[in-house]
Amino acid sequence: MRKKWLLATLGLAAVVGGVAYTQRDPIAMALITRAADTAMTRNVMADLPADQLHVGFCGTGSPLPSRDRAAACTVVIAGGRLFVFDMGEGSGETLSLMGMPLDKVQGVWLTHLHSDHFEGLGPFTLQRWAGASAKTPLTVSGPEGVTEITQGLNAAYRIDSTYRIAHHGESVVSPSGFGMAGTAIQPGTVYDANNVRITAFAVDHDPIKPAFGYRVAFKGKSVTITGDTAFTPKLAAAAKGTDLLVSEMLSPRIVDILARSAQKAGMTNRAKIFKDIENYHISPEEAADVAKSAGVGMLAFTHIVPSVPKALQFVLLGKAADRYDGPIAVMQDGDVISISGPHEFKTRNLLK
């Protein structure tokens, strides 16, 4: 009896499998249609409470190649609006994959003018222009020199823009919305509207001058973003009492391994670069000192130098946990930290 039942089951499975195989095209198209409908109607903002401050990580990498991390980009969501800090290579695509509505972007603020912090601006600006039917250029604020960069990128993409206008029509891609408009800023308040205040402060990233960090405050909650910086006591002053400190991070002991390996391989130039970058980036232990001194609620690391497999990420932190007893996290692309109150954090990933 058992053998007959098994044979009947196998026969039914074969029939079902055969039908599925012969109908694989319509089944696949049905699955694709469902996925497209879901993607087009996805509303991430509905899942992010408007009275909370949210910090998204659209690029947690560095100039060193990584399959898992786009270059530098952090987005702050406050009151249903998006404020983007840095726009490295691939980060605009990550921002879109996270489901962030590009029409809610209020602007991009650059921490400094290293290329890994702005080279994603061109593709992102095109996405915003066409995908969000922008009617005005993207506002890009940053240190002196930002206007030269935005004008150069506008020139580089100008020919492409004429093709898109000719193909889709001005009602879809308005000529007035093409490109970006650069604005040079100084330390101090650089945005103050809709209950959101953004303050820029100088950081030590010599010889890159000026270089900024930013503090964003919204309805009693705040996040401080260091940008690229060496350790300086001024960081703690800028981050004093902030809920979340988003710090870059370089692991000296792992970078030393890379330098030695490059030297052994005869790559003397690369070995020197690995040694040079240590003096203008902050270590995890130094960032932990800043977090403790500033009394922050949580320390989140981004701009990871170097990237390592996720299973080995604990080695990046060194002895940071011995220097700061609050929560510490190495962020991944797609992560969002929601701040609902003092020491009240929720982390989710929008790419999973």
Coordinates of C-alpha atoms in Angstrom, one line a residue:
M1 CA 0.0 0.0 0.0
R2 CA 2.8 2.4 1.0
K3 CA 4.6 1.6 -2.3
K4 CA 1.5 2.4 -4.3
W5 CA 1.0 5.7 -2.4
L6 CA 4.7 6.7 -3.1
L7 CA 4.3 5.8 -6.8
A8 CA 1.1 7.9 -7.1
T9 CA 2.8 10.8 -5.4
L10 CA 5.8 10.7 -7.7
G11 CA 3.5 10.4 -10.7
L12 CA 1.5 13.5 -9.6
A13 CA 4.7 15.4 -9.0
A14 CA 5.9 14.5 -12.5
V15 CA 2.6 15.7 -14.0
V16 CA 2.7 19.0 -12.1
G17 CA 6.4 19.4 -13.0
G18 CA 5.6 18.7 -16.7
V19 CA 2.8 21.3 -16.7
A20 CA 5.0 23.8 -14.9
Y21 CA 7.8 23.3 -17.5
T22 CA 5.5 23.7 -20.5
Q23 CA 3.9 26.8 -18.9
R24 CA 7.2 28.2 -17.7
D25 CA 6.9 31.4 -19.9
P26 CA 3.5 32.6 -18.7
I27 CA 4.4 31.6 -15.1
A28 CA 7.6 33.6 -15.3
M29 CA 5.8 36.6 -16.8
A30 CA 3.2 36.5 -14.1
L31 CA 5.9 36.5 -11.4
I32 CA 7.7 39.4 -13.2
T33 CA 4.4 41.3 -13.4
R34 CA 3.7 40.9 -9.7
A35 CA 7.3 42.0 -8.9
A36 CA 6.9 45.1 -11.1
D37 CA 3.6 46.0 -9.5
T38 CA 5.0 45.6 -6.1
A39 CA 8.1 47.7 -6.9
M40 CA 6.1 50.5 -8.5
T41 CA 3.7 50.8 -5.6
R42 CA 6.4 50.4 -2.8
N43 CA 6.1 53.2 -0.3
V44 CA 9.0 53.1 2.1
M45 CA 8.1 56.5 3.6
A46 CA 4.8 55.0 4.9
D47 CA 6.8 52.6 7.0
L48 CA 9.0 55.4 8.4
P49 CA 7.1 57.4 11.1
A50 CA 7.1 61.1 10.2
D51 CA 7.8 62.2 13.8
Q52 CA 11.0 60.2 14.0
L53 CA 14.5 60.9 12.6
H54 CA 15.8 58.3 10.2
V55 CA 19.3 57.8 8.9
G56 CA 19.8 55.6 5.8
F57 CA 23.1 54.3 4.5
C58 CA 23.2 54.4 0.7
G59 CA 26.9 54.0 0.5
T60 CA 29.1 52.6 3.2
G61 CA 32.2 52.0 1.2
S62 CA 35.4 53.8 0.3
P63 CA 37.7 54.2 -2.8
L64 CA 38.9 50.6 -2.1
P65 CA 36.9 48.2 -4.3
S66 CA 34.0 46.3 -2.7
R67 CA 31.3 44.1 -4.2
D68 CA 28.9 44.9 -1.3
R69 CA 29.4 48.6 -0.7
A70 CA 28.7 51.7 -2.8
A71 CA 30.9 54.7 -2.2
A72 CA 30.1 57.3 0.5
C73 CA 26.5 58.3 0.9
T74 CA 24.2 58.9 3.9
V75 CA 20.6 60.1 3.7
V76 CA 18.7 61.7 6.6
I77 CA 14.9 61.4 6.4
A78 CA 13.0 64.0 8.5
G79 CA 9.4 65.1 8.2
G80 CA 9.0 63.2 4.9
R81 CA 11.9 64.9 3.3
L82 CA 15.3 63.5 2.2
F83 CA 18.6 65.2 2.9
V84 CA 21.6 63.5 1.2
F85 CA 25.2 63.8 2.4
D86 CA 27.8 62.8 -0.2
M87 CA 27.1 61.0 -3.4
G88 CA 29.8 58.5 -4.2
E89 CA 29.9 56.1 -7.1
G90 CA 26.9 53.7 -7.1
S91 CA 25.2 55.3 -4.2
G92 CA 22.4 56.9 -6.2
E93 CA 21.4 53.5 -7.5
T94 CA 21.5 52.1 -3.9
L95 CA 19.3 55.0 -2.8
S96 CA 16.7 54.1 -5.5
L97 CA 16.9 50.4 -4.7
M98 CA 16.1 51.3 -1.1
G99 CA 12.8 52.7 -2.3
M100 CA 13.6 56.3 -1.5
P101 CA 11.3 58.8 -3.4
L102 CA 13.7 61.0 -5.4
D103 CA 11.1 63.8 -5.5
K104 CA 11.5 64.2 -1.8
V105 CA 15.3 65.0 -2.0
Q106 CA 15.9 68.5 -0.8
G107 CA 19.5 68.6 -1.8
V108 CA 22.9 67.0 -1.5
W109 CA 25.5 68.3 1.0
L110 CA 29.1 67.3 0.3
T111 CA 31.5 66.8 3.2
H112 CA 34.6 67.5 1.0
L113 CA 35.7 67.2 -2.6
H114 CA 37.5 63.9 -2.8
S115 CA 36.1 62.2 -5.9
D116 CA 34.7 59.2 -4.0
H117 CA 32.3 61.6 -2.3
F118 CA 30.8 63.2 -5.5
E119 CA 31.4 60.9 -8.5
G120 CA 27.9 59.5 -8.2
L121 CA 26.2 62.9 -8.7
G122 CA 25.9 62.6 -12.5
P123 CA 23.9 59.3 -12.6
F124 CA 21.9 60.3 -9.6
T125 CA 21.0 63.6 -11.1
L126 CA 19.7 61.9 -14.2
Q127 CA 17.6 59.5 -12.1
R128 CA 16.1 62.4 -10.2
W129 CA 15.5 64.4 -13.4
A130 CA 13.7 61.7 -15.3
G131 CA 12.3 59.5 -12.5
A132 CA 10.9 62.4 -10.4
S133 CA 10.1 64.8 -13.3
A134 CA 12.3 67.4 -11.7
K135 CA 11.6 71.0 -12.8
T136 CA 14.6 72.6 -11.1
P137 CA 18.3 71.5 -11.0
L138 CA 19.5 69.4 -8.0
T139 CA 20.9 71.7 -5.3
V140 CA 24.4 70.6 -4.3
S141 CA 26.1 72.4 -1.4
G142 CA 29.6 71.9 -0.2
P143 CA 33.1 73.4 0.4
E144 CA 34.5 76.0 -1.9
G145 CA 35.1 74.4 -5.3
V146 CA 31.7 72.6 -5.4
T147 CA 30.5 75.0 -8.2
E148 CA 33.4 73.9 -10.4
I149 CA 32.5 70.3 -9.9
T150 CA 28.7 70.8 -10.6
Q151 CA 29.4 72.9 -13.7
G152 CA 31.9 70.3 -15.0
L153 CA 29.4 67.4 -14.5
N154 CA 26.6 69.5 -16.2
A155 CA 28.9 69.9 -19.2
A156 CA 29.8 66.2 -19.2
Y157 CA 26.1 65.2 -19.3
R158 CA 24.8 68.0 -21.5
I159 CA 24.9 65.9 -24.8
D160 CA 23.2 63.0 -23.1
S161 CA 20.4 65.3 -21.8
T162 CA 19.6 66.5 -25.4
Y163 CA 19.1 62.9 -26.5
R164 CA 16.7 62.2 -23.6
I165 CA 14.7 65.4 -24.2
A166 CA 14.4 64.6 -27.9
H167 CA 13.3 61.0 -27.2
H168 CA 10.9 61.5 -24.3
G169 CA 9.7 65.1 -24.8
E170 CA 9.9 68.2 -22.7
S171 CA 6.8 67.3 -20.8
V172 CA 8.5 64.2 -19.4
V173 CA 12.1 65.5 -19.0
S174 CA 11.8 69.2 -18.6
P175 CA 14.9 71.1 -19.7
S176 CA 14.6 73.3 -16.6
G177 CA 15.1 70.3 -14.4
F178 CA 18.4 69.1 -15.9
G179 CA 21.6 69.1 -14.0
M180 CA 22.7 70.5 -10.7
A181 CA 23.4 73.9 -9.1
G182 CA 26.4 74.2 -6.8
T183 CA 26.5 76.4 -3.8
A184 CA 29.6 77.0 -1.7
I185 CA 28.9 77.0 2.1
Q186 CA 30.8 77.9 5.2
P187 CA 30.6 76.4 8.7
G188 CA 27.4 77.3 10.5
T189 CA 23.7 76.8 9.8
V190 CA 23.3 75.8 6.1
Y191 CA 19.6 74.8 6.2
D192 CA 16.8 75.7 8.6
A193 CA 13.2 75.0 7.5
N194 CA 10.3 72.6 8.1
N195 CA 11.6 71.8 11.6
V196 CA 15.0 70.6 10.2
R197 CA 18.3 72.4 11.0
I198 CA 21.5 71.4 9.3
T199 CA 24.8 72.7 10.7
A200 CA 28.1 72.4 9.0
F201 CA 31.3 72.2 11.1
A202 CA 35.0 72.0 10.0
V203 CA 36.9 68.8 10.4
D204 CA 40.6 67.9 10.0
H205 CA 41.1 66.1 6.7
D206 CA 44.4 67.8 5.8
P207 CA 45.5 68.5 3.1
I208 CA 41.9 68.6 1.9
K209 CA 40.6 72.0 3.0
P210 CA 37.9 72.8 3.7
A211 CA 36.2 69.6 4.8
F212 CA 33.0 69.5 6.8
G213 CA 30.9 67.3 9.0
Y214 CA 27.2 67.9 9.5
R215 CA 24.7 67.8 12.3
V216 CA 21.1 67.4 11.5
A217 CA 18.4 68.2 14.2
F218 CA 14.7 67.5 13.9
K219 CA 12.1 67.8 16.7
G220 CA 14.5 67.2 19.5
K221 CA 16.4 64.4 17.8
S222 CA 19.8 64.7 16.1
V223 CA 22.4 62.9 14.1
T224 CA 26.0 64.0 13.6
I225 CA 27.9 62.9 10.4
T226 CA 31.7 63.3 10.7
G227 CA 32.6 63.0 7.0
D228 CA 36.3 62.0 6.5
T229 CA 38.4 63.3 9.3
A230 CA 41.4 62.6 11.6
F231 CA 40.8 62.5 15.3
T232 CA 40.4 65.9 16.9
P233 CA 38.8 67.0 20.2
K234 CA 36.6 69.4 18.2
L235 CA 34.6 66.4 16.9
A236 CA 33.2 65.7 20.4
A237 CA 32.2 69.3 20.7
A238 CA 30.3 69.2 17.4
A239 CA 28.6 65.9 18.4
K240 CA 27.8 66.8 22.0
G241 CA 24.6 65.2 23.1
T242 CA 23.7 63.9 19.7
D243 CA 21.5 60.8 19.5
L244 CA 23.5 59.1 16.7
L245 CA 27.1 59.6 15.7
V246 CA 27.8 58.4 12.1
S247 CA 31.6 58.2 11.9
E248 CA 33.9 57.1 9.1
M249 CA 36.3 54.4 10.1
L250 CA 39.8 53.1 9.1
S251 CA 41.2 50.0 10.7
P252 CA 45.0 50.7 11.1
R253 CA 45.9 47.1 11.7
I254 CA 44.2 45.8 8.6
V255 CA 45.5 48.7 6.4
D256 CA 49.0 47.9 7.7
I257 CA 48.5 44.3 6.4
L258 CA 47.5 45.7 3.0
A259 CA 50.6 48.0 3.0
R260 CA 52.9 45.1 3.8
S261 CA 51.4 42.9 1.2
A262 CA 51.7 45.6 -1.4
Q263 CA 55.3 46.2 -0.5
K264 CA 56.1 42.4 -0.7
A265 CA 54.5 42.3 -4.1
G266 CA 56.7 45.2 -5.3
M267 CA 53.8 47.7 -5.4
T268 CA 55.7 50.5 -3.6
N269 CA 53.4 53.3 -4.7
R270 CA 50.3 51.4 -3.5
A271 CA 52.1 50.6 -0.2
K272 CA 52.8 54.3 0.4
I273 CA 49.2 55.2 -0.3
F274 CA 48.0 52.7 2.2
K275 CA 50.4 54.2 4.8
D276 CA 49.5 57.8 3.9
I277 CA 45.7 57.3 4.3
E278 CA 46.1 56.4 8.0
N279 CA 47.0 60.0 9.0
Y280 CA 43.8 61.6 7.8
H281 CA 41.2 59.0 8.8
I282 CA 39.8 58.1 12.2
S283 CA 40.3 54.8 13.9
P284 CA 37.4 52.9 15.5
E285 CA 39.0 53.4 18.9
E286 CA 39.3 57.2 18.4
A287 CA 35.7 57.4 17.2
A288 CA 34.7 55.5 20.3
D289 CA 36.6 58.1 22.4
V290 CA 34.6 60.9 20.6
A291 CA 31.3 59.0 21.2
K292 CA 32.1 58.7 24.9
S293 CA 33.2 62.2 25.4
A294 CA 30.2 63.6 23.5
G295 CA 27.8 61.4 25.3
V296 CA 26.1 60.2 22.2
G297 CA 23.4 57.5 22.2
M298 CA 24.8 55.3 19.5
L299 CA 27.9 55.0 17.3
A300 CA 27.5 53.8 13.7
F301 CA 30.4 53.3 11.3
T302 CA 30.4 53.9 7.6
H303 CA 33.0 54.7 4.9
I304 CA 34.6 51.4 5.9
V305 CA 38.3 51.1 5.2
P306 CA 38.9 48.4 4.2
S307 CA 35.8 46.3 3.5
V308 CA 36.0 42.7 4.8
P309 CA 33.6 39.8 4.6
K310 CA 30.6 40.3 6.9
A311 CA 31.6 37.3 9.0
L312 CA 34.9 39.0 9.8
Q313 CA 33.6 42.5 10.4
F314 CA 34.1 42.2 14.2
V315 CA 37.9 42.6 13.6
L316 CA 37.3 46.1 12.1
L317 CA 36.2 47.4 15.5
G318 CA 39.4 46.7 17.3
K319 CA 39.0 47.8 20.9
A320 CA 36.3 50.4 20.3
A321 CA 33.8 48.6 22.7
D322 CA 36.4 49.0 25.5
R323 CA 36.3 52.8 25.0
Y324 CA 32.6 53.4 24.6
D325 CA 29.8 51.3 26.3
G326 CA 26.9 52.4 24.0
P327 CA 25.7 50.4 21.0
I328 CA 28.2 50.2 18.1
A329 CA 27.3 49.0 14.6
V330 CA 29.2 48.6 11.3
M331 CA 26.6 49.6 8.8
Q332 CA 25.7 47.9 5.5
D333 CA 24.3 49.4 2.4
G334 CA 20.5 49.6 2.7
D335 CA 20.5 49.9 6.5
V336 CA 18.2 52.5 8.1
I337 CA 18.4 53.6 11.8
S338 CA 15.2 55.1 13.1
I339 CA 15.5 57.4 16.2
S340 CA 12.3 57.6 18.2
G341 CA 13.7 59.1 21.4
P342 CA 16.8 59.1 23.6
H343 CA 18.5 55.7 23.3
E344 CA 15.6 54.4 21.3
F345 CA 16.9 53.0 18.0
K346 CA 15.5 50.6 15.5
T347 CA 17.6 49.2 12.6
R348 CA 16.3 47.6 9.4
N349 CA 17.7 46.9 6.0
L350 CA 15.7 48.0 2.9
L351 CA 17.6 45.9 0.4
K352 CA 16.6 42.6 2.0

